[in-house]
Coordinates of C-alpha atoms in Angstrom, one line a residue:
X1 CA -43.6 42.6 27.9
X2 CA -40.7 44.6 28.2
X3 CA -37.4 44.8 26.8
X4 CA -34.1 45.4 28.2
X5 CA -30.3 46.3 26.6
X6 CA -26.6 44.4 28.1
X7 CA -24.1 46.5 27.6
X8 CA -21.5 44.0 26.5
X9 CA -18.6 46.2 27.0
X10 CA -18.7 45.9 30.7
X11 CA -17.9 42.5 31.0
X12 CA -14.9 40.3 31.0
X13 CA -13.7 38.0 29.0
X14 CA -14.4 35.0 29.4
X15 CA -15.5 35.2 33.3
X16 CA -19.8 34.9 34.3
X17 CA -21.0 37.8 36.2
X18 CA -24.5 37.8 37.3
X19 CA -27.1 40.3 36.0
X20 CA -30.0 41.9 37.0
X21 CA -31.9 43.7 34.3
X22 CA -34.5 46.5 34.6
X23 CA -37.6 45.3 31.6
X24 CA -38.5 48.8 30.2
X25 CA -40.9 49.9 26.8
X26 CA -40.7 53.2 25.8
X27 CA -44.2 53.2 24.8
X28 CA -44.7 53.2 28.6
X29 CA -41.6 54.9 29.9
X30 CA -43.3 55.3 33.8
X31 CA -44.4 51.9 34.3
X32 CA -42.4 48.9 35.9
X33 CA -42.3 46.2 33.8
X34 CA -40.6 43.5 36.5
X35 CA -36.6 42.6 36.2
X36 CA -34.8 39.7 34.2
X37 CA -31.2 38.3 36.0
X38 CA -28.6 36.8 33.8
X39 CA -25.8 34.8 34.7
X40 CA -23.4 35.9 31.4
X41 CA -19.9 35.1 30.0
X42 CA -18.8 36.3 27.3
X43 CA -16.2 34.3 24.6
X44 CA -14.5 35.0 21.1
X45 CA -16.0 32.5 18.6
X46 CA -12.7 31.8 17.6
X47 CA -8.8 32.2 17.8
X48 CA -8.8 34.8 15.2
X49 CA -11.5 37.1 17.0
X50 CA -9.7 36.7 20.2
X51 CA -7.0 38.5 18.5
X52 CA -9.0 41.3 16.7
X53 CA -10.9 41.7 20.1
X54 CA -7.3 42.8 22.0
X55 CA -6.0 44.4 18.8
X56 CA -8.8 47.3 19.7
X57 CA -9.3 47.3 23.7
X58 CA -7.7 49.9 25.4
X59 CA -6.2 48.1 28.3
X60 CA -3.6 48.1 30.5
X61 CA -0.7 45.1 29.3
X62 CA -1.2 43.1 32.6
X63 CA -5.0 43.2 31.9
X64 CA -4.8 42.0 28.5
X65 CA -2.6 39.0 29.5
X66 CA -5.2 38.1 32.0
X67 CA -7.9 38.1 29.8
X68 CA -6.3 36.6 27.2
X69 CA -5.8 33.5 29.5
X70 CA -8.8 32.5 29.2
X71 CA -9.0 31.1 26.2
X72 CA -7.5 27.2 26.1
X73 CA -4.2 27.4 24.7
X74 CA -3.7 22.8 24.6
X75 CA -5.2 19.7 24.9
X76 CA -4.8 17.7 27.5
X77 CA -5.4 13.9 26.2
X78 CA -5.2 11.2 29.1
X79 CA -5.5 7.0 28.3
X80 CA -6.0 5.4 31.7
X81 CA -4.6 2.4 31.4
X82 CA -4.7 0.7 34.7
X83 CA -3.8 0.8 38.2
X84 CA -1.8 -1.9 40.3
X85 CA -2.0 -2.7 44.3
X86 CA -4.1 -0.4 45.4
X87 CA -5.2 -0.2 49.2
X88 CA -7.6 -2.7 50.2
X89 CA -11.3 -0.8 51.2
X90 CA -13.8 -3.8 51.9
X91 CA -14.1 -6.9 54.2
X92 CA -13.2 -8.9 51.7
X93 CA -9.4 -7.1 51.0
X94 CA -11.0 -6.0 47.9
X95 CA -11.9 -2.3 46.8
X96 CA -14.3 -0.5 44.1
X97 CA -11.7 1.6 42.4
X98 CA -12.5 4.8 40.2
X99 CA -10.3 7.7 39.2
X100 CA -11.1 11.2 39.2
X101 CA -9.0 14.1 36.8
X102 CA -8.9 17.6 37.9
X103 CA -7.3 20.7 35.7
X104 CA -8.3 24.1 37.0
X105 CA -11.9 24.1 37.0
X106 CA -12.6 20.9 35.1
X107 CA -12.8 17.6 36.4
X108 CA -13.8 14.1 34.7
X109 CA -14.4 10.6 36.2
X110 CA -14.0 7.2 35.0
X111 CA -16.3 4.5 35.6
X112 CA -15.7 1.9 38.6
X113 CA -14.3 -1.4 38.3
X114 CA -15.5 -3.7 40.8
X115 CA -13.6 -6.2 43.6
X116 CA -9.7 -5.8 42.3
X117 CA -6.8 -3.8 43.7
X118 CA -5.8 -4.0 40.2
X119 CA -7.9 -2.8 38.1
X120 CA -7.9 -2.1 34.4
X121 CA -10.0 1.2 32.9
X122 CA -9.0 1.3 29.4
X123 CA -10.3 5.4 29.2
X124 CA -10.0 8.6 27.1
X125 CA -10.4 12.3 28.4
X126 CA -9.6 15.1 27.1
X127 CA -8.9 18.2 29.2
X128 CA -8.2 21.9 28.1
X129 CA -5.3 23.3 30.1
X130 CA -5.1 27.3 30.3
X131 CA -2.1 29.7 30.7
X132 CA -3.7 31.7 33.6
X133 CA -1.5 31.5 35.9
X134 CA -4.4 31.5 38.4
X135 CA -5.8 28.4 37.3
X136 CA -2.0 26.7 37.2
X137 CA -1.3 23.5 35.4
X138 CA -0.7 20.4 37.9
X139 CA -2.9 17.9 37.1
X140 CA -4.4 16.3 39.9
X141 CA -5.1 12.9 40.3
X142 CA -7.2 11.1 42.7
X143 CA -8.0 7.5 43.1
X144 CA -11.2 6.5 45.2
X145 CA -13.2 3.3 46.3
X146 CA -17.1 3.4 45.7
X147 CA -19.2 2.7 48.6
X148 CA -22.2 1.2 48.9
X149 CA -23.6 4.8 51.0
X150 CA -22.4 6.8 48.7
X151 CA -19.7 7.9 50.7
X152 CA -16.6 7.1 49.0
X153 CA -13.0 6.8 50.2
X154 CA -10.0 8.3 49.7
X155 CA -7.4 5.4 48.3
X156 CA -5.0 7.5 46.6
X157 CA -3.9 10.2 45.1
X158 CA -1.0 12.5 42.7
X159 CA 0.0 15.5 41.3
X160 CA 1.5 15.7 37.4
X161 CA 2.6 19.6 36.9
X162 CA 2.2 19.8 33.4
X163 CA 4.7 22.7 32.6
X164 CA 7.1 20.2 33.2
X165 CA 6.4 17.8 30.6
X166 CA 7.4 18.2 27.0
X167 CA 4.8 18.8 25.1
X168 CA 3.5 17.7 21.3
X169 CA 4.6 13.9 22.6
X170 CA 3.1 10.7 24.6
X171 CA 4.7 10.2 27.7
X172 CA 4.2 7.2 29.7
X173 CA 3.8 7.3 33.3
X174 CA 4.0 5.5 36.3
X175 CA 2.7 7.8 39.2
X176 CA 2.9 6.0 43.2
X177 CA -0.1 7.7 44.2
X178 CA 0.3 9.9 48.4
X179 CA -1.6 9.1 50.8
X180 CA -1.9 5.7 50.0
X181 CA -0.8 2.7 48.9
X182 CA 0.0 1.4 44.5
X183 CA 0.8 3.2 41.2
X184 CA -1.4 4.6 38.4
X185 CA -0.6 4.1 35.2
X186 CA -1.4 6.8 32.4
X187 CA -1.0 8.3 29.3
X188 CA -0.2 11.7 28.9
X189 CA 0.5 14.4 25.3
X190 CA 0.0 17.9 25.4
X191 CA -1.1 19.1 21.6
X192 CA -4.1 21.3 19.6
X193 CA -1.5 24.5 20.5
X194 CA -3.9 27.0 19.1
X195 CA -0.6 29.4 19.7
X196 CA 1.3 30.4 16.9
X197 CA 4.9 29.9 16.7
X198 CA 4.6 26.7 18.4
X199 CA 6.7 23.7 18.1
X200 CA 4.1 22.3 15.7
X201 CA 3.9 25.5 13.8
X202 CA 4.5 24.8 10.0
X203 CA 5.1 28.4 9.2
X204 CA 7.4 28.5 12.1
X205 CA 9.4 25.1 11.4
X206 CA 12.9 25.0 9.2
X207 CA 14.3 22.2 8.7
X208 CA 18.2 22.9 8.1
X209 CA 19.9 20.5 5.8
X210 CA 23.1 19.9 8.8
X211 CA 19.6 18.3 10.9
X212 CA 18.5 16.3 8.5
X213 CA 21.8 14.5 7.6
X214 CA 22.0 14.1 11.8
X215 CA 18.8 12.2 11.5
X216 CA 19.5 10.3 9.0
X217 CA 23.2 9.2 10.2
X218 CA 21.4 8.6 13.5
X219 CA 19.6 5.4 11.4
X220 CA 22.9 4.2 9.0
X221 CA 23.3 0.9 9.1
X222 CA 26.7 1.9 10.8
X223 CA 24.7 3.4 13.6
X224 CA 23.2 0.0 14.5
X225 CA 24.1 -0.7 18.1
X226 CA 24.0 2.3 20.0
X227 CA 19.6 2.4 20.1
X228 CA 19.0 -0.9 19.0
X229 CA 14.8 0.3 20.0
X230 CA 15.4 3.3 18.5
X231 CA 13.8 2.0 14.7
X232 CA 12.9 5.0 13.2
X233 CA 11.2 8.9 13.0
X234 CA 8.5 9.7 11.4
X235 CA 7.3 13.3 9.8
X236 CA 4.0 14.5 9.5
X237 CA 3.1 17.3 8.0
X238 CA -0.9 17.8 7.8
X239 CA -1.5 20.7 5.0
X240 CA -5.4 21.2 5.2
X241 CA -8.6 19.2 4.5
X242 CA -11.7 19.9 2.0
X243 CA -15.1 19.3 1.1
X244 CA -15.4 17.8 4.6
X245 CA -19.7 17.2 6.2
X246 CA -21.5 20.0 7.7
X247 CA -22.0 18.9 11.1
X248 CA -23.8 22.3 12.9
X249 CA -26.8 23.8 12.5
X250 CA -25.0 26.5 9.9
X251 CA -24.0 24.4 7.2
X252 CA -20.2 24.6 8.9
X253 CA -17.9 22.0 11.1
X254 CA -15.1 22.5 13.3
X255 CA -12.9 20.2 12.5
X256 CA -9.9 19.2 14.3
X257 CA -7.2 15.8 13.4
X258 CA -5.7 13.8 15.6
X259 CA -2.9 11.7 14.7
X260 CA -2.4 8.1 16.6
X261 CA 0.5 5.6 16.3
X262 CA -0.5 3.0 18.1
X263 CA -0.8 4.5 21.5
X264 CA 1.1 7.9 20.2
X265 CA -1.7 10.8 20.3
X266 CA -1.6 14.2 18.9
X267 CA -4.3 16.6 17.5
X268 CA -4.1 20.0 15.7
X269 CA -5.7 23.0 17.0
X270 CA -10.1 23.8 15.9
X271 CA -11.0 25.4 13.2
X272 CA -13.6 27.4 13.1
X273 CA -17.2 27.5 11.2
X274 CA -15.4 25.9 8.3
X275 CA -16.0 22.7 5.4
X276 CA -12.1 23.4 4.6
X277 CA -9.5 23.4 7.5
X278 CA -6.4 25.4 7.5
X279 CA -4.4 23.2 10.3
X280 CA -1.2 24.4 9.3
X281 CA 1.4 22.2 11.3
X282 CA 3.8 19.6 11.7
X283 CA 4.0 16.4 14.2
X284 CA 7.0 13.9 15.0
X285 CA 6.8 11.3 16.3
X286 CA 9.3 8.2 17.6
X287 CA 8.9 4.8 15.5
X288 CA 9.5 1.7 17.7
X289 CA 7.9 -0.6 15.0
X290 CA 8.0 0.5 11.3
X291 CA 5.3 -2.1 10.3
X292 CA 2.9 -0.1 12.8
X293 CA 0.3 2.2 11.0
X294 CA -1.0 6.2 10.9
X295 CA -4.1 6.9 11.5
X296 CA -5.5 10.5 10.4
X297 CA -8.7 11.1 12.1
X298 CA -11.3 14.4 11.6
X299 CA -13.6 15.5 14.1
X300 CA -15.8 18.3 14.4
X301 CA -15.4 19.8 18.1
X302 CA -18.8 20.0 19.6
X303 CA -20.3 21.5 22.6
X304 CA -19.3 20.3 25.8
X305 CA -16.0 19.4 24.1
X306 CA -17.7 16.1 22.2
X307 CA -16.9 15.3 19.2
X308 CA -18.5 13.8 16.0
X309 CA -17.3 11.6 13.4
X310 CA -16.0 13.4 10.4
X311 CA -13.1 11.0 8.2
X312 CA -10.3 9.1 8.3
X313 CA -7.5 7.5 6.2
X314 CA -5.2 4.6 8.1
X315 CA -2.0 4.5 6.3
X316 CA 0.6 2.3 6.9
X317 CA 4.8 3.5 7.6
X318 CA 6.0 1.2 5.2
X319 CA 3.8 2.8 1.7
X320 CA 4.9 5.7 3.1
X321 CA 7.3 8.2 0.6
X322 CA 9.3 10.4 1.8
X323 CA 8.5 13.9 1.0
X324 CA 5.7 13.1 -1.2
X325 CA 2.9 16.3 -0.2
X326 CA -0.3 14.4 -1.9
X327 CA -4.4 14.2 -0.9
X328 CA -5.4 11.5 1.2
X329 CA -9.0 10.5 0.3
X330 CA -10.9 10.1 4.1
X331 CA -12.8 7.5 4.6
X332 CA -15.8 6.1 7.3
X333 CA -15.6 4.2 10.2
X334 CA -15.2 0.8 9.3
X335 CA -12.3 2.2 6.8
X336 CA -14.3 0.3 3.7
X337 CA -16.3 3.2 1.4
X338 CA -16.0 7.2 1.8
X339 CA -16.8 9.4 4.5
X340 CA -20.1 11.8 4.3
X341 CA -19.4 14.9 2.3
X342 CA -18.2 16.6 -0.5
X343 CA -15.3 13.6 -1.8
X344 CA -13.7 14.9 1.3
X345 CA -9.9 14.5 1.7
X346 CA -6.8 15.4 3.8
X347 CA -3.3 16.7 2.6
X348 CA -0.5 15.7 4.1
X349 CA 3.3 14.9 3.7
X350 CA 5.3 12.2 5.8
X351 CA 8.5 11.2 6.3
X352 CA 10.2 7.9 7.6
X353 CA 13.4 7.9 8.7
X354 CA 14.2 4.1 10.0
X355 CA 17.1 1.8 10.6
X356 CA 16.3 -1.8 8.4
X357 CA 18.2 -3.7 10.8
X358 CA 16.4 -2.4 14.4
X359 CA 13.5 -2.7 12.2
X360 CA 14.1 -7.0 11.7
X361 CA 14.9 -7.4 15.3
X362 CA 12.1 -5.5 16.8
X363 CA 9.7 -7.5 13.9
X364 CA 11.0 -10.7 16.0
X365 CA 9.5 -9.3 18.9
X366 CA 6.1 -9.1 20.3
X367 CA 3.7 -6.7 19.2
X368 CA 3.1 -3.6 21.3
X369 CA 0.0 -3.5 22.3
X370 CA -2.6 -0.3 22.1
X371 CA -4.4 0.4 24.9
X372 CA -7.8 1.8 23.3
X373 CA -8.0 -1.0 20.6
X374 CA -12.3 -1.8 21.3
X375 CA -13.6 -5.2 22.3
X376 CA -14.8 -6.9 19.3
X377 CA -18.6 -7.7 20.8
X378 CA -20.6 -10.6 18.5
X379 CA -22.4 -8.8 15.5
X380 CA -24.1 -11.5 12.9
X381 CA -22.2 -9.6 10.4
X382 CA -19.3 -10.0 11.2
X383 CA -19.8 -13.6 12.2
X384 CA -20.7 -14.1 8.6
X385 CA -17.5 -12.9 7.8
X386 CA -15.4 -14.7 9.4
X387 CA -17.4 -17.8 8.3
X388 CA -17.2 -16.6 5.1
X389 CA -13.0 -16.0 5.5
X390 CA -12.6 -19.7 7.5
X391 CA -14.6 -21.4 4.4
X392 CA -12.5 -19.9 1.7
X393 CA -8.8 -21.4 3.4
X394 CA -10.6 -24.9 3.9
X395 CA -11.8 -25.2 0.4
X396 CA -7.7 -24.7 -0.3
X397 CA -6.9 -28.1 2.0
X398 CA -10.0 -29.9 0.4
X399 CA -8.5 -28.8 -2.9
X400 CA -5.0 -29.6 -1.7
X401 CA -6.6 -33.2 -0.7
X402 CA -8.5 -33.9 -3.6
X403 CA -5.2 -33.3 -5.7
X404 CA -3.0 -35.5 -3.6
X405 CA -6.6 -38.5 -3.6
X406 CA -6.4 -38.3 -7.9
X407 CA -2.8 -38.8 -7.7
X408 CA -3.3 -42.2 -5.6
X409 CA -6.4 -42.9 -7.9
X410 CA -4.3 -43.0 -11.1
X411 CA -6.4 -40.3 -12.8
X412 CA -3.8 -38.5 -14.5
X413 CA -0.7 -41.6 -15.1
X414 CA 1.8 -38.8 -15.7
X415 CA 0.6 -36.9 -12.6
X416 CA 0.3 -40.1 -10.5
X417 CA 4.0 -41.4 -11.7
X418 CA 5.8 -38.4 -11.3
X419 CA 4.2 -38.1 -7.3
X420 CA 5.4 -41.4 -7.3
X421 CA 9.0 -40.8 -7.9
X422 CA 8.5 -37.6 -6.1
X423 CA 7.6 -39.2 -3.3
X424 CA 10.1 -41.7 -3.2
X425 CA 12.9 -39.6 -3.6
X426 CA 11.9 -37.1 -1.0
X427 CA 11.3 -40.2 1.8
X428 CA 15.1 -41.6 0.6
X429 CA 17.0 -38.5 1.4
X430 CA 14.4 -36.2 3.5
X431 CA 16.6 -34.3 5.5
X432 CA 15.2 -31.6 7.9
X433 CA 16.5 -28.9 6.1
X434 CA 15.0 -29.6 3.1
X435 CA 11.4 -27.9 5.2
X436 CA 12.6 -24.1 5.0
X437 CA 13.9 -25.2 1.8
X438 CA 10.8 -25.6 0.3
X439 CA 8.7 -23.3 1.9
X440 CA 12.1 -21.2 0.4
X441 CA 11.1 -22.3 -3.3
X442 CA 7.1 -21.4 -2.8
X443 CA 8.5 -17.9 -1.3
X444 CA 10.8 -17.7 -4.6
X445 CA 8.3 -18.6 -6.8
X446 CA 5.9 -15.8 -5.7
X447 CA 9.0 -12.8 -5.8
X448 CA 8.8 -14.3 -9.4
X449 CA 4.7 -13.5 -9.7
X450 CA 5.6 -10.1 -7.9
X451 CA 9.2 -9.0 -10.0
X452 CA 7.0 -9.7 -12.7
X453 CA 4.6 -7.1 -12.2
X454 CA 2.2 -8.8 -10.1
X455 CA 2.5 -6.3 -7.2
X456 CA 0.5 -5.2 -4.4
X457 CA -2.0 -3.0 -5.7
X458 CA -3.5 -5.5 -8.3
X459 CA -2.9 -7.7 -5.9
X460 CA -5.5 -6.7 -3.5
X461 CA -8.2 -6.1 -5.5
X462 CA -8.2 -9.3 -7.3
X463 CA -7.6 -11.4 -3.5
X464 CA -11.3 -9.3 -2.4
X465 CA -14.0 -11.6 -4.5
X466 CA -12.0 -14.7 -4.8
X467 CA -10.8 -15.0 -0.7
X468 CA -14.2 -13.4 0.4
X469 CA -16.2 -14.1 -1.8
X470 CA -17.8 -10.6 -1.9
X471 CA -17.3 -7.6 -3.7
X472 CA -15.9 -4.2 -2.0
X473 CA -19.1 -2.6 -2.1
X474 CA -19.9 -5.4 -0.2
X475 CA -18.4 -3.6 2.6
X476 CA -20.3 -0.4 2.0
X477 CA -22.8 -1.4 3.8
X478 CA -25.0 -0.8 6.5
X479 CA -22.9 -0.6 10.4
X480 CA -25.1 -2.7 13.3
X481 CA -25.3 -0.9 16.5
X482 CA -24.4 -2.7 18.9
X483 CA -26.0 -2.3 22.4
X484 CA -23.6 -1.9 25.4
X485 CA -23.7 -4.8 27.8
X486 CA -24.9 -4.2 31.4
X487 CA -23.0 -6.7 33.1
X488 CA -24.4 -9.2 34.8
X489 CA -26.8 -9.1 38.5
X490 CA -27.1 -11.3 40.8
X491 CA -30.6 -12.6 41.9
X492 CA -31.9 -11.7 44.6
X493 CA -33.0 -13.2 48.2
X494 CA -36.1 -16.1 47.9
X495 CA -39.4 -14.5 48.4
X496 CA -43.1 -16.0 48.1
X497 CA -44.1 -13.5 46.5
X498 CA -44.8 -13.9 42.4
X499 CA -43.4 -10.0 41.4
X500 CA -40.3 -11.8 42.7
X501 CA -40.7 -15.1 41.4
X502 CA -41.4 -12.7 37.8
X503 CA -38.1 -10.7 38.4
X504 CA -36.0 -13.3 39.2
X505 CA -37.2 -15.5 36.1
X506 CA -36.5 -12.3 34.0
X507 CA -33.3 -12.0 35.8
X508 CA -31.9 -15.5 35.5
X509 CA -33.5 -15.3 31.7
X510 CA -30.8 -12.2 31.1
X511 CA -28.0 -14.4 32.0
X512 CA -28.7 -16.9 30.0
X513 CA -28.9 -14.5 27.0
X514 CA -26.3 -12.9 28.0
X515 CA -24.1 -16.6 28.5
X516 CA -25.0 -17.5 25.4
X517 CA -23.5 -14.0 24.0
X518 CA -20.4 -14.2 25.4
X519 CA -20.4 -17.9 23.4
X520 CA -21.1 -16.9 20.4
X521 CA -18.7 -13.6 20.6
X522 CA -15.9 -15.9 21.6
X523 CA -16.8 -18.1 18.7
X524 CA -16.9 -15.3 16.2
X525 CA -13.5 -14.1 17.7
X526 CA -11.6 -17.6 17.6
X527 CA -12.9 -18.4 13.8
X528 CA -12.0 -14.7 12.7
X529 CA -8.5 -15.9 14.6
X530 CA -7.6 -18.9 12.9
X531 CA -9.0 -17.1 9.3
X532 CA -6.9 -14.1 10.4
X533 CA -3.5 -16.1 10.9
X534 CA -3.7 -18.3 7.8
X535 CA -4.7 -14.8 5.3
X536 CA -1.2 -13.6 7.4
X537 CA 0.3 -16.7 6.5
X538 CA -1.1 -16.3 2.5
X539 CA -0.1 -12.8 2.2
X540 CA 4.1 -13.6 4.0
X541 CA 4.1 -15.8 0.7
X542 CA 2.5 -13.4 -1.8
X543 CA 5.1 -10.3 -1.2
X544 CA 2.2 -8.0 0.1
X545 CA 4.2 -6.8 2.3
X546 CA 8.2 -7.3 0.5
X547 CA 10.0 -6.1 3.6
X548 CA 8.5 -8.9 5.8
X549 CA 8.9 -11.4 2.8
X550 CA 12.4 -10.7 2.5
X551 CA 12.6 -11.1 5.8
X552 CA 10.7 -14.5 5.9
X553 CA 13.5 -15.7 2.8
X554 CA 16.2 -14.6 5.0
X555 CA 15.3 -16.9 7.7
X556 CA 14.6 -19.9 6.3
X557 CA 18.0 -19.2 4.8
X558 CA 19.2 -19.3 8.4
X559 CA 17.3 -22.2 9.7
X560 CA 18.3 -24.5 6.1
X561 CA 22.1 -23.7 7.3
X562 CA 21.6 -24.2 10.8
X563 CA 19.3 -27.8 9.9
X564 CA 22.0 -28.9 7.1
X565 CA 25.0 -28.4 9.7
X566 CA 23.8 -28.9 13.4
X567 CA 21.6 -32.7 14.3
X568 CA 18.0 -32.3 15.3
X569 CA 18.7 -33.3 19.0
X570 CA 21.5 -30.5 19.1
X571 CA 18.8 -27.7 18.5
X572 CA 16.2 -29.4 20.7
X573 CA 18.4 -29.9 23.6
X574 CA 19.4 -25.8 23.8
X575 CA 15.9 -25.2 22.7
X576 CA 14.8 -27.0 26.1
X577 CA 17.3 -25.4 28.0
X578 CA 17.3 -21.7 27.2
X579 CA 13.1 -22.3 27.9
X580 CA 14.1 -23.7 31.1
X581 CA 16.9 -20.8 31.9
X582 CA 15.0 -17.8 30.2
X583 CA 13.4 -16.7 34.3
X584 CA 16.2 -16.9 35.7
X585 CA 19.0 -14.9 33.1
X586 CA 16.5 -13.0 32.5
X587 CA 13.3 -12.8 34.4
X588 CA 11.7 -9.4 32.9
X589 CA 11.7 -11.5 29.4
X590 CA 8.3 -11.7 28.0
X591 CA 7.5 -15.3 26.7
X592 CA 7.4 -15.4 22.7
X593 CA 7.2 -16.8 19.6
X594 CA 9.0 -15.2 17.0
X595 CA 8.0 -16.9 13.9
X596 CA 3.9 -15.6 15.0
X597 CA 5.6 -12.5 15.9
X598 CA 6.7 -12.2 12.1
X599 CA 3.4 -14.0 11.4
X600 CA 1.5 -11.4 12.9
X601 CA 3.0 -7.9 11.6
X602 CA 1.4 -9.3 8.3
X603 CA -1.7 -7.2 7.4
X604 CA -4.5 -10.1 7.1
X605 CA -7.5 -9.3 4.1
X606 CA -9.4 -7.1 6.8
X607 CA -6.8 -4.9 7.1
X608 CA -5.9 -4.7 3.5
X609 CA -9.3 -2.9 2.8
X610 CA -8.1 -0.9 5.4
X611 CA -5.5 0.4 3.8
X612 CA -6.8 0.1 0.3
X613 CA -6.5 4.0 -0.7
X614 CA -9.6 5.5 -2.8
X615 CA -8.9 7.6 -5.9
X616 CA -9.3 11.7 -4.4
X617 CA -10.7 14.3 -6.7
X618 CA -8.5 17.4 -7.9
X619 CA -8.5 20.1 -5.9
X620 CA -10.0 22.4 -9.1
X621 CA -12.7 19.8 -9.2
X622 CA -13.6 20.1 -5.3
X623 CA -13.6 24.0 -5.3
X624 CA -16.1 23.6 -7.9
X625 CA -18.7 21.4 -6.9
X626 CA -18.4 23.0 -3.5
X627 CA -19.0 26.6 -4.8
X628 CA -22.2 25.1 -7.4
X629 CA -23.3 23.0 -4.7
X630 CA -24.8 22.8 -1.2
X631 CA -22.0 23.2 1.5
X632 CA -21.3 19.3 2.5
X633 CA -23.3 18.0 -0.6
X634 CA -22.3 16.6 -4.0
X635 CA -23.7 18.4 -7.3
X636 CA -23.2 16.0 -9.2
X637 CA -25.6 13.5 -11.0
X638 CA -25.8 10.0 -10.1
X639 CA -24.5 8.4 -13.3
X640 CA -21.2 10.4 -13.0
X641 CA -20.7 9.5 -8.9
X642 CA -20.6 6.0 -9.9
X643 CA -18.9 6.5 -12.6
X644 CA -15.9 8.1 -9.9
X645 CA -17.1 5.7 -7.5
X646 CA -16.0 2.9 -10.0
X647 CA -12.8 4.7 -11.1
X648 CA -11.9 4.6 -7.5

């Protein structure tokens, strides 16, 4: 019916243009075949193509700079946390607020939180920062009230100049709203820089011996009291990955890597059309709690800035071996099995420098809340697993009760005689300081076992079947999909019409099902919390994390000493006076329990399974299998795969 040709040399890079093309046919040169109308935008496929384009072009230097700026240079990650004291917009003195973000031509909108002046969103948005001076680097944040008539009202606005913010670090921003009232809380990070010779570029990074010495001096024991909240410093070098799964139709992926330490979030640039990306980036984090876990996740960048999961690894900071460059096997979303692909793995080098006394003080304070922690909804698999965990703990107490009962029943005369003598002596000589003394004896017993070679890795493998009652392979099962919650529904007005009655019954049934789901979710999470707390206490005594067990030993020695020299009535008096005077002396302090704060840092059995490392494949083997097999798939036989899984 006709054809036309489009001359790409007439197009401006990154600028949409409306074009009308006349259709022609060489066999019918004089016949009019109509026209086709297009809107065309020319984009380079990746950073390398962009650089080649500007090397070939003969345009003026200022035009080059303008065109070069049309490709985004950084990713602006925003975590919208909450707002406080917003302007009331409804008759009842409340509002239905939501937030709009605008950066250049990109716009995003948050969900609506109904009937509140202090909403909590906990949503994440990724915007792209351009070097174009016409687009600017100002992030506009506006808060709106959702109106039933769809004529939303402005509740306030603020503008954040991104040019003034430091790159490759997460900023905690409280901003007052103009043209309204209240304030809004954001976590904002500018990372994912594509330009070379940046602060995160590994090739341009040079660490001098003097800088290294200053870093160690900063966290030396002698300087403990200088910056008590500055626990440590983490450096992560992200070199490359290999064996990733193919997420695109062409058998390739567009991978980028995200690093998260609690609420701090940094990411690399995107490497296009590859299953073995070479990022070569270096990132630094301020460590507020040495018990934190570094999460490294690889995603595939899709159209419209959507992402697809490719693999993940969780690394506790206390397990990091400084300066060790090594491969880490990427795991699935549940962190229980390998991710899809040809044995995917990532090459990292990490160094963490920290002050032990600041870390001990921080451990006895409340744990930092992770804002983007997903809500645990009811799932049959999670419910059954929590019940099994709690059942294993209850069985331990039942066995202890049976043992005590056997002493009372004189099933073993020698055992009962020893128990009777111990009971009489304990009652006659008992003092309060003996309670932490008994805890110290238990810790010393497990310390001797730990020193004998019953280390962390051996203990983890042995505990899986004993505590949960299931082998490790059980945890690589299918993932149950959980539908979203539609929220409560409000019944309509009473009507005699049968259709309205049916609708009313359906709504009430939906409310009942939702109420049942909320109850089962509460029961599931409560059982999980109790099981987790008991497992943490057990792991504290088992030297699962030696640093925390050593800290517990020092604390029980201190408690026994205090109880030995100071009467209990004085301790209770001091405790009560402190509780009553806390709000007067320290009005902004957060109430906490130091013992529970210490226990909360100890990983439970579920977290230990998440941190369990899988055996990475050697680089030569991975490249060999990748060359002989299809992209994203292993070329091994099933028997060889089973052998390697057993070895891992």
